Amino acid sequence: MRQKLPQKLVLCACMACLLIPCFFLAVLKPKFASPSLQLSLTTNIKIQVVEEKKNATDRTGNEVVLMPIALALDDEQERSTKDSEMANMQPTSQEEKTSSDATLQEVEMSKSTTENEPNKHEINEIPSPKDEDFSKPTKEINLLSELLQVEEQKQEINSQDERKNSITCDFCEPRSDTCVMHGDVRVHGLSSSIISANAAQESSWKLRPYARKWESPVMRIIRELTLKETPKSIPIPQCQVNHSVPAVVFSTGGFLGNFFHDFTDVLIPLFATSHRFHGQVQFIVTNFNFGWIRKYESVLNKLSNYRIIDLDRDQRVHCFPEVHVGLLSHKELGMDPSKTPGGYSMADFREFLRSCFALKRKATRIGGIKKPRLLVINRKGSRSLANRREVVSLAKNTGFKVMVAGPEETKNVSRFARMVNSCDVLMGVHGAGLTNMVFLPSDAALVQVIPWGGLKYACRHDFGEPAADMGVKYWEYEIREEESSLIRQYPRNHPVFTDPMLIHKQGWDVLWSVFLNRQSVRLDVRRFRGVLQQVLQGLPH
């Protein structure tokens, strides 16, 4: 017994020595194995290997050791395998890896031969999902995504086509009607037509491109243009001249030739419409007025780098990517920055004029012994200053250096613009000549003499309100009935003096004939002296 007992202890000790390396090999070795080996092991033998936990419980509740390799072998085979592994195991990591690879291969072979044999240890198996179970919904999602992308592309193409071939019109503005055409736009002057090709359906509009649409008599002489949207199925004129820049179509008919209307009806609206193109725009003119275009050549050449097309005489078909028909017009001698592309204002327009006519003075400044310069616009005929010499003498005695300009001096726009720009005050009876205030430097003053006849509101509307937008100070002098030549034409009890608004109610033609066309002014110099003194004091020093 004493001999057997030590033998059993020695045998147990040997077995323990053999089991301890096997334990470390089985439990710790998976932590050093590569992810690919772990994945292959888990997939092929369908056993869950939990690296963080060393133990698990079987179905009976007993604690079992999770081995990275589970084989359905006999106890003797298992012991012999462990003995062979212990005999060949060395402490180097490279040989450990080799042993692991050999063991994995042995496991694969053992599994194939013992596939139908029951495992001696019941272990929770997690079957690996089939690839097609995951790929099927993924394919459906990808197909749906592709369909959505195709639909979005179709919508974008349709939207681009609509933008490329479209007409947008604004007939709500009180002063002018305008339309903007995009895409394949063809201008055919011979038929007075502007055609947008490849449209979805056929439609048309009529427009007269002049910024005074409430003036029915004058609008009747403006050429009417037809704007069309034409489908592909309808034949249209073929392009003869192709342009890569936008076009602006407007009229030089109407009241043009009157200095006030030159600016109010065309030059200011043309600036508001086309200045944003920085010269890369083609002007197309109907009711072509050669003298007017020549007069304002320096302005037109600053707005467009291209020779103007005469729509009335040019029989070719011109094609453009974009055409603006009509001009943006917001108010008399002014523009609304909130409605102007680029947010341009009258300050921008005046700066533009300074560049067109090389005007040197940007702002008025009075100082030293130099007297401020006052320019008197001397009309001939209606609304003339009957006592001009007395007024000039009064202005000189007040402290101004006075200059007088008549119709002859104002014919050359460039020369007269420089004269006005050299002055600090512009003065005259209500009329188109006061439009020259656009050339005054900032902080200069405008003095408007208002004729008799209840014209105060109209005079302020035409020149008083625009002056503020130009940075020009505004003064007015409304004459009394004894200062008007009408006192010699009508008795004092006539409605001309007792109720001027009754004349207004008879219409524009009567009003113009009585109060504007037949009246001259003789200023009361004693009363007018106070106005000149206020003007002098209001100039910046």
Coordinates of C-alpha atoms in Angstrom, one line a residue:
M1 CA 0.0 0.0 0.0
R2 CA 2.8 2.4 0.9
Q3 CA 4.4 1.8 -2.5
K4 CA 1.1 2.2 -4.4
L5 CA 0.3 5.4 -2.7
P6 CA 3.4 7.2 -3.9
Q7 CA 3.0 5.8 -7.4
K8 CA -0.5 7.2 -7.5
L9 CA 0.7 10.6 -6.3
V10 CA 3.4 10.6 -8.9
L11 CA 1.0 9.6 -11.6
C12 CA -1.5 12.4 -10.5
A13 CA 1.4 14.9 -10.5
C14 CA 2.4 13.9 -14.0
M15 CA -1.1 14.1 -15.2
A16 CA -1.5 17.6 -13.6
C17 CA 1.8 18.7 -15.3
L18 CA 0.4 17.5 -18.6
L19 CA -3.0 19.1 -18.1
I20 CA -1.7 22.6 -17.1
P21 CA 0.1 23.3 -20.5
C22 CA -3.0 21.9 -22.3
F23 CA -5.2 24.2 -20.3
F24 CA -3.1 27.3 -21.2
L25 CA -2.9 26.0 -24.8
A26 CA -6.6 25.6 -25.0
V27 CA -7.7 28.7 -23.1
L28 CA -5.0 31.4 -23.8
K29 CA -4.0 30.5 -27.3
P30 CA -7.2 31.8 -29.0
K31 CA -6.3 35.3 -27.7
F32 CA -3.1 35.2 -29.8
A33 CA -4.7 33.7 -32.8
S34 CA -5.5 35.8 -35.9
P35 CA -9.1 37.0 -36.5
S36 CA -9.2 35.0 -39.7
L37 CA -8.4 31.8 -37.8
Q38 CA -11.1 32.4 -35.2
L39 CA -13.7 33.1 -37.9
S40 CA -12.8 30.0 -39.8
L41 CA -13.0 28.0 -36.6
T42 CA -16.3 29.4 -35.6
T43 CA -17.8 28.9 -39.1
N44 CA -16.6 25.5 -39.9
I45 CA -17.2 23.6 -36.6
K46 CA -20.2 25.7 -35.5
I47 CA -19.0 26.3 -32.0
Q48 CA -19.3 29.6 -30.2
V49 CA -16.0 30.8 -28.8
V50 CA -16.2 33.5 -26.2
E51 CA -12.8 35.0 -25.6
E52 CA -13.7 37.1 -22.6
K53 CA -15.3 34.4 -20.5
K54 CA -13.3 31.3 -19.5
N55 CA -16.3 29.2 -18.3
A56 CA -19.9 28.4 -19.4
T57 CA -22.7 26.1 -18.1
D58 CA -24.2 23.2 -19.8
R59 CA -27.9 22.3 -19.9
T60 CA -27.6 20.5 -16.5
G61 CA -26.2 23.6 -14.8
N62 CA -22.7 22.2 -14.4
E63 CA -19.8 24.4 -15.1
V64 CA -17.7 23.3 -18.1
V65 CA -14.5 24.7 -19.6
L66 CA -14.9 26.1 -23.2
M67 CA -12.2 24.8 -25.3
P68 CA -11.3 26.3 -28.7
I69 CA -11.4 22.9 -30.2
A70 CA -14.2 20.5 -29.4
L71 CA -13.7 16.9 -30.7
A72 CA -15.9 13.9 -30.4
L73 CA -13.0 11.6 -29.4
D74 CA -12.6 8.8 -26.9
D75 CA -10.8 9.5 -23.6
E76 CA -7.8 7.5 -24.8
Q77 CA -7.6 9.3 -28.1
E78 CA -7.9 12.7 -26.2
R79 CA -5.2 11.8 -23.8
S80 CA -2.9 10.5 -26.5
T81 CA -3.4 13.7 -28.5
K82 CA -2.6 15.8 -25.5
D83 CA 0.5 13.8 -24.8
S84 CA 1.7 14.2 -28.3
E85 CA 1.1 18.0 -28.1
M86 CA 3.0 18.2 -24.8
A87 CA 5.9 16.3 -26.2
N88 CA 6.2 18.6 -29.3
M89 CA 5.4 22.0 -27.7
Q90 CA 8.2 24.5 -27.4
P91 CA 8.2 28.0 -25.8
T92 CA 8.8 29.9 -29.1
S93 CA 5.8 31.8 -30.6
Q94 CA 6.6 30.7 -34.2
E95 CA 6.4 27.0 -33.3
E96 CA 3.2 27.7 -31.3
K97 CA 1.6 29.1 -34.4
T98 CA 2.8 26.1 -36.4
S99 CA 1.3 23.7 -33.8
S100 CA -1.9 25.7 -33.9
D101 CA -2.2 25.4 -37.7
A102 CA -1.6 21.7 -37.5
T103 CA -4.2 21.2 -34.8
L104 CA -6.7 23.2 -36.9
Q105 CA -6.1 21.0 -39.9
E106 CA -6.5 17.9 -37.7
V107 CA -9.8 19.3 -36.4
E108 CA -11.0 19.7 -39.9
M109 CA -10.2 16.2 -40.8
S110 CA -11.6 14.8 -37.6
K111 CA -14.8 16.7 -38.1
S112 CA -15.3 15.2 -41.6
T113 CA -14.8 11.7 -40.3
T114 CA -16.9 12.1 -37.1
E115 CA -19.6 14.4 -38.4
N116 CA -22.4 12.0 -37.4
E117 CA -21.0 11.0 -34.0
P118 CA -22.6 12.7 -31.0
N119 CA -20.5 15.1 -28.9
K120 CA -19.7 14.0 -25.4
H121 CA -20.1 17.5 -24.1
E122 CA -23.4 19.3 -24.9
I123 CA -22.5 22.8 -26.0
N124 CA -24.9 25.5 -27.2
E125 CA -24.3 25.8 -30.9
I126 CA -25.1 29.0 -32.9
P127 CA -25.7 28.1 -36.5
S128 CA -24.0 30.4 -39.0
P129 CA -26.6 32.4 -41.0
K130 CA -26.6 31.8 -44.8
D131 CA -25.2 34.5 -47.0
E132 CA -28.4 34.7 -49.0
D133 CA -30.4 35.7 -45.9
F134 CA -28.5 39.0 -45.7
S135 CA -27.9 39.6 -49.4
K136 CA -31.6 39.4 -50.4
P137 CA -32.8 42.5 -48.5
T138 CA -29.6 44.4 -49.4
K139 CA -30.3 43.8 -53.1
E140 CA -33.8 45.1 -52.6
I141 CA -32.6 48.2 -50.9
N142 CA -30.0 48.8 -53.7
L143 CA -32.7 48.4 -56.3
L144 CA -35.0 50.9 -54.6
S145 CA -32.2 53.4 -54.2
E146 CA -31.4 53.1 -57.9
L147 CA -35.0 53.7 -58.8
L148 CA -35.2 56.8 -56.6
Q149 CA -32.0 58.1 -58.2
V150 CA -33.4 57.6 -61.7
E151 CA -36.6 59.4 -60.8
E152 CA -34.7 62.3 -59.3
Q153 CA -32.6 62.6 -62.4
K154 CA -35.7 62.6 -64.6
Q155 CA -37.3 65.4 -62.4
E156 CA -34.0 67.4 -62.6
I157 CA -33.9 67.1 -66.4
N158 CA -37.5 68.1 -66.7
S159 CA -36.9 71.1 -64.3
Q160 CA -33.9 72.1 -66.3
D161 CA -35.8 71.9 -69.6
E162 CA -38.5 74.1 -68.1
R163 CA -36.0 76.6 -67.0
K164 CA -34.1 76.5 -70.3
N165 CA -37.3 77.0 -72.3
S166 CA -39.6 79.4 -70.4
I167 CA -41.2 82.8 -70.4
T168 CA -41.7 84.8 -67.3
C169 CA -43.8 88.0 -67.6
D170 CA -44.7 90.8 -65.2
F171 CA -47.7 92.8 -66.3
C172 CA -48.5 94.1 -62.7
E173 CA -46.0 97.0 -62.6
P174 CA -47.7 100.3 -63.2
R175 CA -45.1 101.8 -65.5
S176 CA -43.9 99.0 -67.8
D177 CA -44.6 95.4 -68.8
T178 CA -41.6 93.1 -69.0
C179 CA -41.0 89.5 -70.0
V180 CA -37.9 87.3 -69.7
M181 CA -37.4 84.4 -72.1
H182 CA -34.9 81.6 -71.5
G183 CA -33.6 78.7 -73.7
D184 CA -33.6 78.6 -77.5
V185 CA -35.0 82.2 -78.1
R186 CA -35.3 83.4 -81.7
V187 CA -35.9 87.1 -82.6
H188 CA -37.5 87.7 -85.9
G189 CA -38.0 91.4 -86.6
L190 CA -39.7 91.0 -89.9
S191 CA -42.7 89.3 -88.2
S192 CA -42.4 91.3 -84.9
S193 CA -42.0 87.9 -83.2
I194 CA -39.8 86.6 -80.4
I195 CA -40.1 82.8 -80.2
S196 CA -39.2 80.4 -77.4
A197 CA -38.6 77.0 -79.2
N198 CA -39.2 73.5 -77.8
A199 CA -41.9 74.6 -75.3
A200 CA -44.3 72.1 -73.8
Q201 CA -47.3 73.8 -75.3
E202 CA -48.2 76.7 -77.6
S203 CA -49.0 80.1 -76.0
S204 CA -48.4 83.8 -76.8
W205 CA -48.3 87.3 -75.2
K206 CA -48.4 90.9 -76.6
L207 CA -46.1 93.6 -75.3
R208 CA -45.0 97.2 -76.2
P209 CA -41.5 97.7 -74.8
Y210 CA -41.8 101.3 -73.6
A211 CA -41.9 102.3 -69.9
R212 CA -45.0 104.5 -69.9
K213 CA -47.8 102.0 -70.4
W214 CA -50.6 104.2 -68.9
E215 CA -50.1 106.8 -71.6
S216 CA -52.5 105.3 -74.1
P217 CA -51.9 107.9 -76.9
V218 CA -48.1 107.5 -76.9
M219 CA -48.3 103.7 -76.4
R220 CA -50.2 103.3 -79.6
I221 CA -47.2 104.4 -81.7
I222 CA -44.9 101.9 -80.0
R223 CA -44.4 98.8 -82.0
E224 CA -46.2 95.8 -80.5
L225 CA -44.2 92.6 -80.3
T226 CA -45.6 89.0 -80.1
L227 CA -43.9 86.6 -77.7
K228 CA -44.5 82.9 -78.4
E229 CA -43.9 79.6 -76.8
T230 CA -43.8 77.0 -79.6
P231 CA -43.7 73.2 -79.3
K232 CA -41.3 71.1 -81.4
S233 CA -44.0 70.0 -83.7
I234 CA -44.5 73.5 -85.1
P235 CA -42.0 74.8 -87.6
I236 CA -40.2 78.0 -86.6
P237 CA -37.7 80.3 -88.4
Q238 CA -34.2 78.9 -88.5
C239 CA -31.3 80.7 -86.8
Q240 CA -29.2 82.9 -89.1
V241 CA -27.2 84.7 -86.4
N242 CA -26.3 83.0 -83.1
H243 CA -25.4 85.0 -80.1
S244 CA -23.9 83.8 -76.8
V245 CA -24.9 86.8 -74.7
P246 CA -28.4 87.9 -73.5
A247 CA -30.4 90.5 -75.3
V248 CA -32.5 93.4 -74.1
V249 CA -35.3 94.7 -76.4
F250 CA -36.7 98.2 -76.0
S251 CA -38.2 101.1 -77.9
T252 CA -36.7 104.6 -78.6
G253 CA -40.0 106.0 -79.7
G254 CA -42.6 107.7 -77.5
F255 CA -41.6 111.0 -75.8
L256 CA -37.9 110.5 -76.5
G257 CA -36.2 113.8 -77.5
N258 CA -37.5 115.4 -74.3
F259 CA -34.6 115.4 -71.9
F260 CA -36.8 114.3 -68.9
H261 CA -38.3 111.4 -70.8
D262 CA -34.9 110.4 -72.2
F263 CA -33.8 109.6 -68.7
T264 CA -37.1 108.6 -67.1
D265 CA -38.4 106.4 -69.8
V266 CA -35.2 104.8 -71.2
L267 CA -31.8 105.6 -69.8
I268 CA -32.5 104.9 -66.1
P269 CA -34.7 101.8 -66.8
L270 CA -32.1 100.5 -69.3
F271 CA -29.4 100.9 -66.6
A272 CA -31.6 99.0 -64.1
T273 CA -32.2 96.2 -66.6
S274 CA -28.8 95.7 -68.2
H275 CA -26.0 97.0 -65.9
R276 CA -25.7 93.7 -64.2
F277 CA -24.4 92.1 -67.4
H278 CA -21.3 94.4 -67.3
G279 CA -21.4 95.0 -71.1
Q280 CA -22.0 91.4 -72.1
V281 CA -25.5 92.1 -73.5
Q282 CA -27.0 92.8 -76.9
F283 CA -29.4 95.8 -77.3
I284 CA -32.3 95.3 -79.8
V285 CA -34.2 98.5 -80.6
T286 CA -37.6 99.0 -82.1
N287 CA -39.0 102.4 -83.2
F288 CA -35.3 103.0 -84.0
N289 CA -34.4 106.6 -83.4
F290 CA -30.9 107.2 -84.9
G291 CA -30.5 110.7 -83.6
W292 CA -31.4 109.7 -80.1
I293 CA -29.0 106.8 -80.1
R294 CA -26.2 109.0 -81.4
K295 CA -26.9 111.6 -78.8
Y296 CA -26.5 109.1 -75.9
E297 CA -23.8 107.0 -77.6
S298 CA -21.4 107.3 -74.7
V299 CA -24.0 105.9 -72.2
L300 CA -25.1 103.1 -74.5
N301 CA -21.6 102.0 -75.2
K302 CA -20.9 101.8 -71.5
L303 CA -23.8 99.4 -71.0
S304 CA -23.2 97.2 -74.0
N305 CA -20.1 96.0 -75.9
Y306 CA -22.1 95.2 -79.0
R307 CA -23.5 97.2 -81.9
I308 CA -27.2 97.9 -81.5
I309 CA -29.6 95.8 -83.7
D310 CA -32.4 97.7 -85.5
L311 CA -35.3 95.3 -85.1
D312 CA -37.4 97.2 -87.6
R313 CA -34.9 96.8 -90.5
D314 CA -32.9 93.7 -89.7
Q315 CA -34.6 90.8 -91.5
R316 CA -32.3 88.1 -90.1
V317 CA -33.3 85.6 -87.4
H318 CA -31.2 86.2 -84.3
C319 CA -30.9 83.5 -81.7
F320 CA -30.1 84.1 -78.0
P321 CA -30.0 82.0 -74.8
E322 CA -31.9 84.7 -72.9
V323 CA -34.0 87.8 -74.0
H324 CA -35.4 90.6 -71.8
V325 CA -38.3 92.3 -73.5
G326 CA -39.2 95.7 -72.0
L327 CA -37.3 97.7 -69.4
L328 CA -37.6 97.8 -65.6
S329 CA -39.1 101.1 -64.5
H330 CA -40.2 102.0 -61.0
K331 CA -40.7 105.7 -60.7
E332 CA -40.0 109.1 -62.2
L333 CA -36.2 109.8 -62.5
G334 CA -35.5 106.9 -60.1
M335 CA -35.3 103.2 -59.4
D336 CA -36.3 100.9 -56.6
P337 CA -33.2 98.9 -55.4
S338 CA -35.4 96.2 -54.0
K339 CA -36.8 95.5 -57.5
T340 CA -33.6 96.0 -59.4
P341 CA -31.3 93.0 -60.2
G342 CA -28.1 93.6 -58.3
G343 CA -29.9 96.1 -56.0
Y344 CA -28.7 99.2 -58.0
S345 CA -29.9 102.6 -56.8
M346 CA -29.7 106.2 -58.2
A347 CA -26.4 106.6 -56.4
D348 CA -25.1 103.8 -58.6
F349 CA -26.6 105.4 -61.7
R350 CA -25.0 108.8 -60.9
E351 CA -21.6 107.1 -60.4
F352 CA -22.1 105.4 -63.8
L353 CA -22.8 108.7 -65.4
R354 CA -19.6 110.2 -63.9
S355 CA -17.7 107.4 -65.7
C356 CA -19.6 108.0 -69.0
F357 CA -18.9 111.7 -69.1
A358 CA -15.6 111.9 -67.2
L359 CA -17.2 114.1 -64.5
K360 CA -14.6 115.1 -61.9
R361 CA -16.6 116.3 -58.9
K362 CA -18.2 113.7 -56.8
A363 CA -19.3 115.9 -53.9
T364 CA -19.8 119.6 -53.2
R365 CA -17.6 121.4 -50.7
I366 CA -17.5 125.1 -50.2
G367 CA -14.6 126.8 -48.5
G368 CA -12.1 129.7 -48.5
I369 CA -12.8 132.7 -50.7
K370 CA -14.2 130.7 -53.6
K371 CA -17.9 131.4 -54.2
P372 CA -20.4 128.6 -54.8
R373 CA -21.5 128.4 -58.4
L374 CA -25.2 128.7 -59.4
L375 CA -26.4 127.6 -62.8
V376 CA -29.7 129.1 -64.1
I377 CA -31.5 127.0 -66.7
N378 CA -33.1 129.7 -69.0
R379 CA -36.1 128.4 -70.9
K380 CA -37.3 130.2 -74.0
G381 CA -41.0 130.5 -74.7
S382 CA -43.2 128.8 -72.1
R383 CA -42.1 128.9 -68.4
S384 CA -39.3 131.3 -69.1
L385 CA -37.9 133.8 -66.6
A386 CA -39.2 137.2 -67.7
N387 CA -36.9 139.1 -65.3
R388 CA -33.8 136.8 -65.7
R389 CA -31.4 139.7 -65.3
E390 CA -32.9 140.8 -62.0
V391 CA -32.7 137.2 -60.7
V392 CA -29.0 136.8 -61.8
S393 CA -28.2 140.1 -60.1
L394 CA -29.9 139.0 -56.9
A395 CA -28.0 135.7 -56.9
K396 CA -24.7 137.5 -57.3
N397 CA -25.5 139.9 -54.5
T398 CA -26.4 136.9 -52.3
G399 CA -23.0 135.4 -52.7
F400 CA -23.1 133.1 -55.7
K401 CA -21.1 133.0 -58.9
V402 CA -23.8 132.8 -61.5
M403 CA -23.9 131.1 -64.9
V404 CA -26.8 131.0 -67.3
A405 CA -27.5 128.2 -69.8
G406 CA -30.1 128.4 -72.6
P407 CA -31.2 125.7 -75.1
E408 CA -28.1 126.1 -77.3
E409 CA -25.8 125.2 -74.4
T410 CA -27.7 122.1 -73.5
K411 CA -27.6 120.4 -76.9
N412 CA -24.2 118.8 -76.4
V413 CA -24.9 116.4 -73.5
S414 CA -21.2 115.6 -72.6
R415 CA -20.2 119.3 -72.5
F416 CA -23.2 120.4 -70.6
A417 CA -22.9 117.5 -68.1
R418 CA -19.4 118.7 -67.2
M419 CA -20.7 122.3 -66.8
V420 CA -23.4 121.1 -64.4
N421 CA -21.0 119.0 -62.5
S422 CA -18.8 122.0 -61.9
C423 CA -21.7 123.8 -60.1
D424 CA -23.1 123.7 -56.6
V425 CA -26.7 124.9 -57.3
L426 CA -29.0 124.2 -60.3
M427 CA -32.0 126.5 -60.6
G428 CA -34.9 126.8 -63.1
V429 CA -38.6 126.9 -63.6
H430 CA -40.3 123.5 -63.7
G431 CA -39.3 121.7 -66.9
A432 CA -37.1 119.1 -68.5
G433 CA -34.0 121.1 -68.0
L434 CA -34.0 120.3 -64.3
T435 CA -33.2 116.7 -65.2
N436 CA -29.6 117.9 -65.5
M437 CA -29.5 117.5 -61.7
V438 CA -28.3 113.9 -62.4
F439 CA -24.9 115.4 -63.2
L440 CA -24.6 117.5 -60.0
P441 CA -22.1 116.4 -57.3
S442 CA -23.5 115.0 -54.1
D443 CA -24.8 117.5 -51.5
A444 CA -25.4 120.1 -54.2
A445 CA -28.8 121.9 -54.3
L446 CA -31.7 122.0 -56.8
V447 CA -34.0 125.1 -56.7
Q448 CA -37.3 124.5 -58.6
V449 CA -39.6 127.4 -59.4
I450 CA -43.2 126.1 -59.4
P451 CA -45.5 127.9 -61.9
W452 CA -49.1 129.0 -61.0
G453 CA -51.8 126.4 -61.3
G454 CA -51.9 123.9 -58.5
L455 CA -48.8 122.2 -59.8
K456 CA -46.9 121.8 -56.5
Y457 CA -47.6 118.1 -56.2
A458 CA -46.7 117.3 -59.8
C459 CA -43.5 119.3 -59.6
R460 CA -42.4 117.6 -56.4
H461 CA -43.2 114.2 -57.9
D462 CA -41.0 114.9 -60.9
F463 CA -38.0 116.5 -59.3
G464 CA -38.3 117.0 -55.6
E465 CA -38.6 113.3 -54.7
P466 CA -36.0 112.1 -57.1
A467 CA -33.5 114.7 -55.8
A468 CA -33.5 113.0 -52.4
D469 CA -32.5 109.6 -54.0
M470 CA -29.7 111.3 -55.8
G471 CA -28.2 112.9 -52.7
V472 CA -29.2 116.4 -53.9
K473 CA -30.8 118.9 -51.6
Y474 CA -34.1 120.2 -52.8
W475 CA -35.6 123.7 -52.5
E476 CA -38.7 125.1 -54.2
Y477 CA -40.3 128.5 -54.8
E478 CA -44.0 128.5 -55.6
I479 CA -45.0 131.7 -57.4
R480 CA -48.1 133.7 -56.6
E481 CA -50.7 134.7 -59.2
E482 CA -49.2 138.2 -59.6
E483 CA -45.9 136.6 -60.6
S484 CA -47.5 134.7 -63.5
S485 CA -48.1 136.0 -67.0
L486 CA -51.6 134.4 -66.7
I487 CA -52.7 137.6 -64.8
R488 CA -52.7 139.4 -68.2
Q489 CA -54.6 136.6 -70.0
Y490 CA -57.5 135.8 -67.5
P491 CA -59.6 137.9 -65.1
R492 CA -59.0 137.5 -61.4
N493 CA -62.3 135.8 -61.0
H494 CA -61.5 133.1 -63.6
P495 CA -61.2 129.4 -62.4
V496 CA -57.5 129.7 -63.5
F497 CA -57.1 131.7 -60.3
T498 CA -60.1 130.8 -58.2
D499 CA -60.1 127.1 -58.8
P500 CA -57.1 125.7 -60.7
M501 CA -58.2 122.1 -60.0
L502 CA -61.2 122.7 -62.2
I503 CA -58.8 123.1 -65.1
H504 CA -57.0 119.9 -64.0
K505 CA -60.3 118.0 -64.2
Q506 CA -60.6 118.9 -67.9
G507 CA -57.7 116.6 -68.7
W508 CA -54.0 116.7 -69.4
D509 CA -54.3 118.5 -72.7
V510 CA -56.2 121.5 -71.2
L511 CA -53.9 121.6 -68.1
W512 CA -50.8 121.6 -70.3
S513 CA -52.2 124.3 -72.6
V514 CA -53.1 126.7 -69.8
F515 CA -50.6 126.3 -67.0
L516 CA -47.5 124.9 -68.8
N517 CA -47.5 126.0 -72.4
R518 CA -48.8 129.6 -72.1
Q519 CA -47.3 130.8 -68.8
S520 CA -44.1 132.7 -68.1
V521 CA -42.8 133.8 -64.7
R522 CA -41.6 137.1 -63.2
L523 CA -40.1 136.4 -59.8
D524 CA -40.6 138.7 -56.8
V525 CA -36.9 139.2 -56.1
R526 CA -37.5 140.4 -52.6
R527 CA -39.4 137.3 -51.7
F528 CA -37.0 135.0 -53.7
R529 CA -34.0 136.4 -51.8
G530 CA -34.9 134.5 -48.7
V531 CA -34.8 131.2 -50.6
L532 CA -31.4 131.9 -52.1
Q533 CA -30.0 132.7 -48.6
Q534 CA -31.3 129.4 -47.2
V535 CA -29.8 127.6 -50.1
L536 CA -26.4 129.2 -49.5
Q537 CA -26.5 128.4 -45.8
G538 CA -27.4 124.8 -46.5
L539 CA -24.4 124.0 -48.7
P540 CA -21.6 122.1 -47.0
H541 CA -18.7 124.2 -45.9

